[in-house]
Protein backbone atom coordinates (compact mmCIF):
# COMPACT_ATOMS: atom_id res chain seq x y z
CA MET A 1 47.02 48.39 57.15
CA THR A 2 43.98 48.21 54.30
CA SER A 3 45.26 49.89 51.28
CA ASP A 4 43.29 52.82 49.31
CA ALA A 5 42.68 50.37 46.49
CA HIS A 6 40.92 48.26 49.11
CA GLN A 7 39.14 50.74 50.46
CA ASN A 8 37.60 51.64 47.42
CA PRO A 9 37.06 48.92 44.89
CA ALA A 10 36.95 50.25 40.93
CA VAL A 11 33.24 49.50 39.59
CA ILE A 12 34.32 47.18 36.56
CA GLU A 13 32.05 48.13 33.81
CA PRO A 14 31.64 45.60 31.48
CA SER A 15 33.28 45.50 27.82
CA PRO A 16 31.19 46.73 24.78
CA HIS A 17 30.55 44.09 22.39
CA PRO A 18 33.24 44.21 19.69
CA GLU A 19 30.25 44.38 17.17
CA ASP A 20 29.01 48.19 19.22
CA GLN A 21 32.73 49.45 18.84
CA ASN A 22 32.58 48.38 14.82
CA PRO A 23 29.84 49.29 13.58
CA THR A 24 31.54 47.49 9.58
CA ALA A 25 31.84 44.41 11.29
CA SER A 26 27.26 44.57 12.19
CA SER A 27 27.14 46.34 8.48
CA LEU A 28 29.47 42.92 7.48
CA ARG A 29 27.56 40.23 8.84
CA GLN A 30 24.41 41.56 8.20
CA ARG A 31 25.32 41.73 4.17
CA ILE A 32 26.87 37.53 4.78
CA ARG A 33 22.92 36.75 6.44
CA GLN A 34 21.48 39.12 3.77
CA GLN A 35 22.98 36.85 1.49
CA GLU A 36 22.22 32.91 3.09
CA LEU A 37 18.33 34.22 3.09
CA LEU A 38 18.90 34.76 -0.75
CA ALA A 39 20.45 31.75 -1.32
CA GLU A 40 18.16 30.12 1.89
CA LEU A 41 15.41 31.34 -1.00
CA GLY A 42 17.28 30.23 -3.88
CA VAL A 43 16.83 26.81 -3.22
CA THR A 44 13.54 26.97 -2.04
CA ALA A 45 12.36 28.72 -5.81
CA LEU A 46 14.58 25.73 -6.89
CA LYS A 47 12.14 23.39 -5.19
CA GLY A 48 9.48 23.96 -7.21
CA ALA A 49 7.25 25.61 -3.77
CA THR A 50 3.96 26.65 -4.60
CA ILE A 51 3.24 30.29 -4.94
CA ASP A 52 1.28 31.10 -2.37
CA CYS A 53 5.23 29.40 0.54
CA LEU A 54 7.61 31.52 -2.12
CA LEU A 55 4.95 34.51 -1.26
CA GLN A 56 5.54 33.89 2.31
CA GLU A 57 8.85 32.82 2.36
CA THR A 58 10.17 35.68 0.83
CA ALA A 59 8.58 38.18 3.26
CA ARG A 60 9.57 36.44 6.19
CA ILE A 61 13.64 36.47 4.95
CA ALA A 62 13.36 39.98 3.69
CA ALA A 63 11.81 40.98 7.19
CA GLU A 64 14.85 38.55 8.85
CA GLY A 65 17.50 40.55 6.56
CA LEU A 66 16.30 43.76 6.90
CA SER A 67 15.36 43.38 10.50
CA ALA A 68 12.23 45.16 9.95
CA ASP A 69 8.83 44.25 12.00
CA TYR A 70 6.50 43.69 8.80
CA CYS A 71 7.84 43.31 5.38
CA LYS A 72 4.32 42.19 3.00
CA VAL A 73 3.52 40.58 -0.87
CA LEU A 74 1.28 43.05 -2.31
CA GLU A 75 -0.72 41.57 -5.44
CA PHE A 76 -1.22 43.55 -8.31
CA ILE A 77 -5.67 43.99 -9.10
CA PRO A 78 -5.58 45.55 -12.19
CA SER A 79 -10.12 45.41 -12.20
CA GLU A 80 -9.50 47.40 -8.80
CA ASN A 81 -6.17 49.30 -9.44
CA ARG A 82 -4.54 48.68 -5.96
CA LEU A 83 -2.74 46.31 -4.27
CA LEU A 84 -3.88 42.82 -2.56
CA VAL A 85 -1.97 41.87 0.76
CA ARG A 86 -1.36 38.54 -0.53
CA ALA A 87 1.71 37.03 1.92
CA GLY A 88 3.46 39.35 5.45
CA VAL A 89 4.44 38.83 8.19
CA GLY A 90 4.02 40.32 11.52
CA TRP A 91 0.83 41.96 10.03
CA HIS A 92 -2.22 42.01 12.71
CA GLU A 93 -5.43 39.71 12.33
CA GLY A 94 -7.11 40.56 9.31
CA VAL A 95 -4.70 41.92 7.39
CA VAL A 96 -3.22 39.44 4.97
CA GLY A 97 -5.16 38.17 2.40
CA ILE A 98 -7.61 40.97 2.66
CA ALA A 99 -6.43 44.59 3.28
CA SER A 100 -5.22 46.14 0.01
CA VAL A 101 -3.33 49.41 -0.72
CA GLY A 102 -4.00 51.58 -3.50
CA ALA A 103 -1.79 51.54 -7.27
CA ASP A 104 -1.59 54.89 -7.67
CA LEU A 105 1.37 56.78 -8.32
CA ALA A 106 0.30 58.78 -4.38
CA SER A 107 1.38 55.11 -3.35
CA PRO A 108 4.54 54.88 -2.63
CA ALA A 109 3.69 50.97 -3.60
CA GLY A 110 2.10 52.75 -6.71
CA TYR A 111 4.75 54.41 -7.06
CA ALA A 112 7.47 51.31 -7.31
CA LEU A 113 4.57 48.82 -9.97
CA LYS A 114 3.69 52.21 -12.67
CA THR A 115 7.45 52.80 -12.65
CA GLY A 116 9.44 49.72 -12.12
CA LYS A 117 11.61 52.23 -9.76
CA PRO A 118 12.43 51.49 -6.27
CA VAL A 119 11.13 53.70 -3.45
CA ILE A 120 12.82 54.60 0.21
CA SER A 121 10.79 56.18 2.69
CA ASN A 122 12.96 56.39 6.00
CA HIS A 123 10.74 59.23 7.33
CA LEU A 124 6.67 58.86 6.82
CA GLY A 125 5.87 61.44 9.34
CA ASN A 126 7.62 63.70 7.12
CA GLU A 127 6.61 62.43 3.71
CA GLU A 128 5.89 64.79 0.73
CA ARG A 129 5.70 62.24 -2.58
CA PHE A 130 3.49 60.28 -1.04
CA ARG A 131 0.82 59.03 1.27
CA THR A 132 0.24 56.94 4.05
CA SER A 133 -1.56 54.82 3.97
CA GLU A 134 -3.96 53.23 7.30
CA LEU A 135 -2.15 50.38 7.57
CA LEU A 136 1.01 51.45 8.32
CA SER A 137 -0.40 54.31 10.48
CA ASP A 138 -2.59 51.37 12.33
CA HIS A 139 0.90 50.05 13.03
CA GLY A 140 2.98 52.23 13.99
CA VAL A 141 5.78 52.42 10.89
CA ILE A 142 7.16 55.27 10.71
CA ARG A 143 9.75 53.68 7.13
CA ALA A 144 8.98 51.73 4.13
CA MET A 145 11.06 50.50 1.13
CA ASN A 146 9.55 48.97 -2.72
CA VAL A 147 10.72 47.06 -5.10
CA ILE A 148 8.30 45.67 -7.69
CA LEU A 149 7.84 42.03 -8.55
CA GLN A 150 8.13 41.04 -12.08
CA GLY A 151 5.86 38.18 -12.24
CA ASP A 152 4.89 36.14 -15.78
CA GLY A 153 5.84 39.00 -18.47
CA LYS A 154 4.19 41.83 -17.10
CA PRO A 155 4.47 43.29 -13.07
CA PHE A 156 3.38 40.37 -9.93
CA GLY A 157 3.19 43.51 -7.44
CA VAL A 158 5.88 44.05 -5.19
CA LEU A 159 7.30 43.37 -2.02
CA GLU A 160 7.30 45.88 0.63
CA VAL A 161 9.48 45.70 4.03
CA ASP A 162 7.90 48.53 7.05
CA SER A 163 10.29 49.24 10.54
CA ARG A 164 8.99 50.39 13.25
CA SER A 165 12.32 51.28 14.53
CA GLU A 166 14.12 54.24 13.81
CA GLY A 167 16.41 54.30 11.28
CA ASP A 168 17.34 54.65 7.37
CA PHE A 169 17.17 51.83 5.07
CA ASP A 170 19.74 52.46 2.29
CA GLN A 171 21.03 50.97 -1.06
CA LYS A 172 22.95 47.67 0.26
CA ASP A 173 18.98 47.29 2.04
CA LEU A 174 17.54 47.67 -1.75
CA ALA A 175 19.76 46.16 -3.20
CA PHE A 176 19.07 42.85 -0.83
CA LEU A 177 15.58 43.29 -0.87
CA GLN A 178 15.61 43.77 -5.43
CA GLY A 179 17.01 40.32 -4.55
CA ALA A 180 14.47 38.32 -2.78
CA ALA A 181 11.92 39.95 -5.26
CA ASN A 182 14.65 39.00 -8.53
CA LEU A 183 14.05 35.19 -7.01
CA LEU A 184 10.53 34.95 -6.47
CA GLY A 185 10.10 36.33 -8.86
CA MET A 186 11.52 34.00 -11.27
CA GLY A 187 9.51 31.37 -9.05
CA ILE A 188 6.13 33.07 -10.04
CA GLU A 189 6.69 33.08 -13.40
CA ARG A 190 8.28 29.14 -12.60
CA GLU A 191 4.85 28.77 -11.27
CA LEU A 192 2.96 30.40 -13.48
CA TYR A 193 4.65 28.23 -16.54
CA GLN A 194 3.84 25.09 -15.18
CA GLN A 195 0.66 25.46 -14.82
CA LYS A 196 -0.59 27.03 -17.91
CA LEU A 197 1.87 23.97 -18.89
CA LYS A 198 -0.88 21.55 -17.30
CA SER A 199 -3.82 23.30 -18.16
CA ALA A 200 -2.57 22.64 -21.64
CA LEU A 201 -1.72 19.93 -21.59
CA ALA A 202 -5.25 17.99 -19.75
CA ARG A 203 -6.96 19.81 -22.65
CA ASN A 204 -5.03 18.17 -25.56
CA GLU A 205 -5.80 14.69 -22.75
CA MET A 206 -9.42 16.63 -23.48
CA LEU A 207 -9.64 16.97 -26.63
CA LEU A 208 -7.60 13.06 -27.33
CA ALA A 209 -10.09 11.53 -25.03
CA ASP A 210 -12.80 13.26 -27.12
CA VAL A 211 -11.74 12.01 -30.50
CA ASN A 212 -11.47 8.89 -29.62
CA HIS A 213 -14.57 9.10 -28.30
CA ARG A 214 -15.78 10.77 -31.31
CA ILE A 215 -13.68 7.56 -33.75
CA LYS A 216 -14.64 4.74 -31.45
CA ASN A 217 -18.60 5.97 -32.32
CA SER A 218 -17.28 6.45 -36.12
CA LEU A 219 -15.62 3.00 -35.93
CA SER A 220 -19.29 1.39 -34.30
CA ILE A 221 -21.40 2.31 -37.01
CA ILE A 222 -19.62 1.36 -39.44
CA VAL A 223 -19.60 -2.25 -37.70
CA SER A 224 -24.21 -1.31 -37.73
CA LEU A 225 -23.88 -1.09 -41.15
CA PHE A 226 -21.74 -3.79 -42.60
CA ARG A 227 -23.52 -6.37 -40.25
CA LEU A 228 -26.86 -5.04 -41.45
CA GLN A 229 -25.04 -5.60 -44.79
CA ALA A 230 -24.46 -9.10 -43.70
CA LYS A 231 -27.82 -10.04 -42.67
CA ASP A 232 -29.35 -8.18 -46.11
CA ILE A 233 -27.57 -10.25 -49.09
CA GLY A 234 -28.73 -13.51 -49.14
CA ASP A 235 -25.09 -15.05 -49.63
CA PRO A 236 -23.31 -17.04 -46.81
CA VAL A 237 -19.77 -16.60 -48.25
CA LEU A 238 -19.81 -12.47 -48.28
CA THR A 239 -22.49 -13.01 -45.58
CA GLY A 240 -19.27 -14.54 -43.71
CA ARG A 241 -17.02 -12.16 -44.60
CA LEU A 242 -18.59 -8.94 -44.33
CA GLU A 243 -19.29 -9.93 -40.68
CA GLU A 244 -15.18 -10.70 -39.83
CA ALA A 245 -14.13 -7.03 -41.76
CA ALA A 246 -16.92 -5.94 -39.15
CA ASN A 247 -15.38 -8.17 -36.24
CA ARG A 248 -12.01 -6.23 -37.62
CA VAL A 249 -13.07 -2.92 -36.92
CA GLN A 250 -14.72 -4.15 -33.67
CA ALA A 251 -11.41 -5.17 -32.74
CA ILE A 252 -9.95 -1.67 -33.23
CA ALA A 253 -13.31 0.50 -31.98
CA ARG A 254 -12.82 -1.06 -28.70
CA ALA A 255 -8.82 0.15 -28.57
CA HIS A 256 -10.71 3.82 -28.77
CA ASP A 257 -13.84 2.65 -26.83
CA ARG A 258 -10.46 2.41 -23.88
CA LEU A 259 -8.53 5.31 -24.67
CA TYR A 260 -11.40 7.06 -24.41
CA GLN A 261 -12.23 6.33 -21.11
CA GLY A 262 -8.94 5.96 -19.89
CA ASP A 263 -6.09 8.84 -18.37
CA GLN A 264 -4.11 7.52 -21.16
CA VAL A 265 -4.00 7.90 -24.38
CA GLU A 266 -0.79 6.15 -25.92
CA LYS A 267 -0.79 3.44 -24.14
CA LEU A 268 -3.52 0.80 -22.39
CA ASP A 269 -3.45 -2.27 -19.89
CA PHE A 270 -3.64 -5.31 -23.33
CA GLY A 271 -4.73 -7.80 -20.79
CA ILE A 272 -8.19 -5.61 -20.53
CA TYR A 273 -8.51 -4.81 -23.96
CA ILE A 274 -8.43 -8.17 -25.15
CA GLU A 275 -11.01 -9.82 -22.48
CA GLN A 276 -13.41 -6.83 -24.28
CA VAL A 277 -12.50 -8.08 -27.91
CA CYS A 278 -12.84 -11.61 -27.16
CA ARG A 279 -15.86 -10.51 -25.55
CA ASP A 280 -17.29 -8.69 -28.42
CA LEU A 281 -17.13 -12.50 -30.48
CA ASP A 282 -18.34 -13.64 -28.30
CA ALA A 283 -21.47 -13.02 -29.20
CA ALA A 284 -20.17 -12.92 -33.24
CA VAL A 285 -19.29 -16.51 -33.62
CA PRO A 286 -22.22 -17.94 -30.97
CA LYS A 287 -22.20 -21.64 -32.42
CA CYS A 288 -18.22 -21.36 -30.05
CA LYS A 289 -17.26 -20.79 -26.15
CA ILE A 290 -14.26 -18.38 -26.52
CA ALA A 291 -12.55 -18.61 -22.69
CA VAL A 292 -10.03 -15.75 -21.74
CA SER A 293 -7.30 -15.88 -19.28
CA ALA A 294 -5.56 -12.53 -19.77
CA GLN A 295 -3.23 -10.66 -16.86
CA HIS A 296 -3.97 -7.33 -16.66
CA GLY A 297 -1.32 -4.93 -15.82
CA ILE A 298 0.39 -5.27 -19.51
CA VAL A 299 0.51 -1.75 -20.41
CA VAL A 300 1.29 -1.61 -24.04
CA ASP A 301 1.31 1.11 -26.66
CA THR A 302 -1.59 1.88 -28.58
CA ASP A 303 -0.86 0.98 -32.14
CA ARG A 304 1.12 -2.08 -30.93
CA ALA A 305 -1.90 -3.33 -28.82
CA ILE A 306 -4.34 -3.01 -31.31
CA SER A 307 -1.92 -5.29 -33.52
CA LEU A 308 -1.76 -7.30 -31.22
CA ALA A 309 -6.03 -7.53 -30.75
CA LEU A 310 -5.94 -7.50 -34.37
CA VAL A 311 -3.83 -10.82 -34.13
CA VAL A 312 -6.30 -12.22 -31.40
CA ASN A 313 -9.18 -11.94 -33.75
CA GLU A 314 -8.15 -13.64 -36.62
CA LEU A 315 -7.44 -16.51 -34.89
CA ILE A 316 -10.74 -16.73 -33.18
CA THR A 317 -12.37 -16.38 -35.86
CA ASN A 318 -10.27 -19.37 -37.93
CA SER A 319 -11.20 -21.03 -35.38
CA ALA A 320 -14.72 -21.11 -34.98
CA LYS A 321 -14.56 -21.34 -38.84
CA TYR A 322 -12.54 -24.16 -39.54
CA ALA A 323 -11.68 -25.96 -36.15
CA TYR A 324 -15.59 -27.08 -35.06
CA GLY A 325 -17.17 -27.02 -38.50
CA ASP A 326 -20.98 -27.00 -37.83
CA LYS A 327 -20.47 -28.06 -34.42
CA SER A 328 -22.14 -26.43 -30.86
CA GLY A 329 -20.14 -25.76 -28.25
CA GLY A 330 -16.82 -26.07 -29.06
CA GLU A 331 -14.06 -24.04 -27.12
CA ILE A 332 -12.06 -21.33 -28.24
CA ARG A 333 -9.43 -20.91 -24.98
CA VAL A 334 -7.46 -17.09 -24.92
CA ALA A 335 -4.14 -17.08 -23.06
CA ILE A 336 -2.42 -13.43 -22.18
CA VAL A 337 0.70 -13.69 -19.80
CA GLN A 338 3.85 -11.62 -19.78
CA GLU A 339 7.28 -13.39 -20.09
CA LEU A 340 10.28 -13.08 -19.09
CA ALA A 341 12.97 -10.32 -20.14
CA GLY A 342 9.42 -7.92 -21.80
CA MET A 343 7.72 -10.55 -23.95
CA ILE A 344 4.53 -11.14 -24.58
CA SER A 345 2.72 -14.30 -24.93
CA ILE A 346 -0.11 -15.06 -26.48
CA ARG A 347 -1.63 -18.41 -27.11
CA VAL A 348 -4.69 -19.01 -28.96
CA GLU A 349 -6.02 -23.37 -28.26
CA ASP A 350 -8.86 -25.09 -30.08
CA ASP A 351 -9.99 -28.74 -29.78
CA GLY A 352 -11.06 -28.86 -33.01
CA VAL A 353 -10.28 -30.94 -36.43
CA GLY A 354 -6.89 -29.98 -36.97
CA LEU A 355 -4.79 -27.47 -39.40
CA PRO A 356 -4.93 -29.29 -43.46
CA VAL A 357 -1.55 -30.98 -43.89
CA THR A 358 -1.03 -28.87 -46.63
CA PHE A 359 -0.91 -25.78 -43.93
CA ASP A 360 2.16 -23.69 -44.83
CA LEU A 361 2.73 -20.80 -41.77
CA LYS A 362 5.45 -18.94 -44.47
CA ARG A 363 2.71 -19.07 -47.06
CA PRO A 364 -0.96 -18.10 -45.79
CA THR A 365 -3.17 -18.36 -48.15
CA SER A 366 -6.40 -16.40 -46.43
CA LEU A 367 -7.08 -13.50 -45.52
CA GLY A 368 -7.02 -14.09 -41.90
CA MET A 369 -3.65 -15.82 -41.94
CA ARG A 370 -2.14 -13.47 -44.03
CA ILE A 371 -3.19 -10.68 -41.31
CA VAL A 372 -1.54 -12.67 -38.02
CA THR A 373 1.73 -13.81 -40.21
CA ALA A 374 2.19 -9.78 -41.25
CA PHE A 375 1.40 -8.49 -37.91
CA SER A 376 3.28 -10.89 -36.16
CA ALA A 377 6.36 -10.52 -38.77
CA GLN A 378 5.62 -6.07 -37.71
CA LEU A 379 5.60 -6.26 -34.26
CA ASN A 380 9.01 -8.54 -33.96
CA GLY A 381 7.25 -11.77 -33.03
CA GLU A 382 7.61 -15.08 -33.24
CA LEU A 383 4.70 -17.24 -34.13
CA GLY A 384 4.01 -21.27 -34.08
CA PHE A 385 1.86 -23.80 -34.17
CA SER A 386 0.94 -26.42 -33.16
CA THR A 387 -1.30 -29.52 -33.94
CA LEU A 388 -2.63 -31.65 -30.34
CA GLY A 389 -4.73 -34.60 -32.01
CA PRO A 390 -7.48 -33.07 -31.72
CA GLY A 391 -6.94 -29.30 -31.51
CA THR A 392 -4.63 -26.50 -33.09
CA VAL A 393 -3.03 -24.24 -30.47
CA PHE A 394 -1.43 -20.10 -31.83
CA THR A 395 1.21 -19.06 -30.28
CA LEU A 396 3.04 -15.67 -30.08
CA VAL A 397 5.82 -14.09 -28.27
CA VAL A 398 5.50 -10.72 -29.55
CA PRO A 399 8.05 -7.98 -27.77
CA ILE A 400 6.00 -5.70 -25.09
CA ALA A 401 8.10 -1.92 -26.54
CA LYS A 402 8.67 -1.42 -29.99
CA HIS A 403 12.42 -1.63 -29.57
CA SER A 404 13.20 -4.12 -26.93
């Protein structure tokens, strides 16, 4: 005999989800998720994301954290007294970057912007405080929430979430939205500050380049005056000294020319710089040929590079003046290489008659050698020479950096 239980089997309904029976647990999970989202946004801001990326990410996170259909970041345009939809999620095509709403007190977003007070409107259809924009009406929005979004010392605009579903935004939702706006505001402030720094740096670099260009031109004028006077003075000794002075000034002018042309004002490529200095000297000492082998990529502080160039200038000038006498066709070889342990080796060599037996590097008599020894000591370099028979070679080993 079959039992009644078997004859009338009971229909077992699925058990409701625990969270449906416990709204408190559901709310707690939502608040935890909101904190996770705020942490995610904070990391994005700290990583140095661009403003556009931050705006869009904030809109996404705000919409997710509040289970809202739409979210938008409104940027205040003072000249139009309107708020432009700068970023957003959920909106129809043609809204983001194009649509705008009024920034007056009759607008919820405008009210939040002008007063700094948040706005919660859970029943837009019954709203008497503010007008409802066509943008919200066209998208079926029935409730919205707005908070002010600060920028670099002044309001950037408003962060707004909008929903088509029934329900109420509450103070906890408001706290989450304001937290997202605060993080975004800090990111905007940081990005705008960095943009100002970059702009100031670019302007300073432009001004420094202009200064170096003007210095180079001024020094070139001095060089021209020296050489004009050297031609007209009628005294071979004074003519030679004026030419030497012109070459020294020209070496300094070359450094400023490099700084004007390059993208750095504190450092320059020493090998390229010396090649240019030697090219100028090659024209100034027509009886000798200057052969240069200079390693590129040796980056040196500008002040040290100029001092080293003056040393090279004096050593070449001395070789041209004394090594070959009145003979033409002599060669002066210049070699620049980077040694191990951050050192530069400078070598100036000729095949001339050699140095007099009375030559004393520690007690130089000529102005040129006094300049060489003085700058070598100032740069913490080791200066030496040797007689090749025929010829002489001067070597200077100096640290690339000032405190090496």
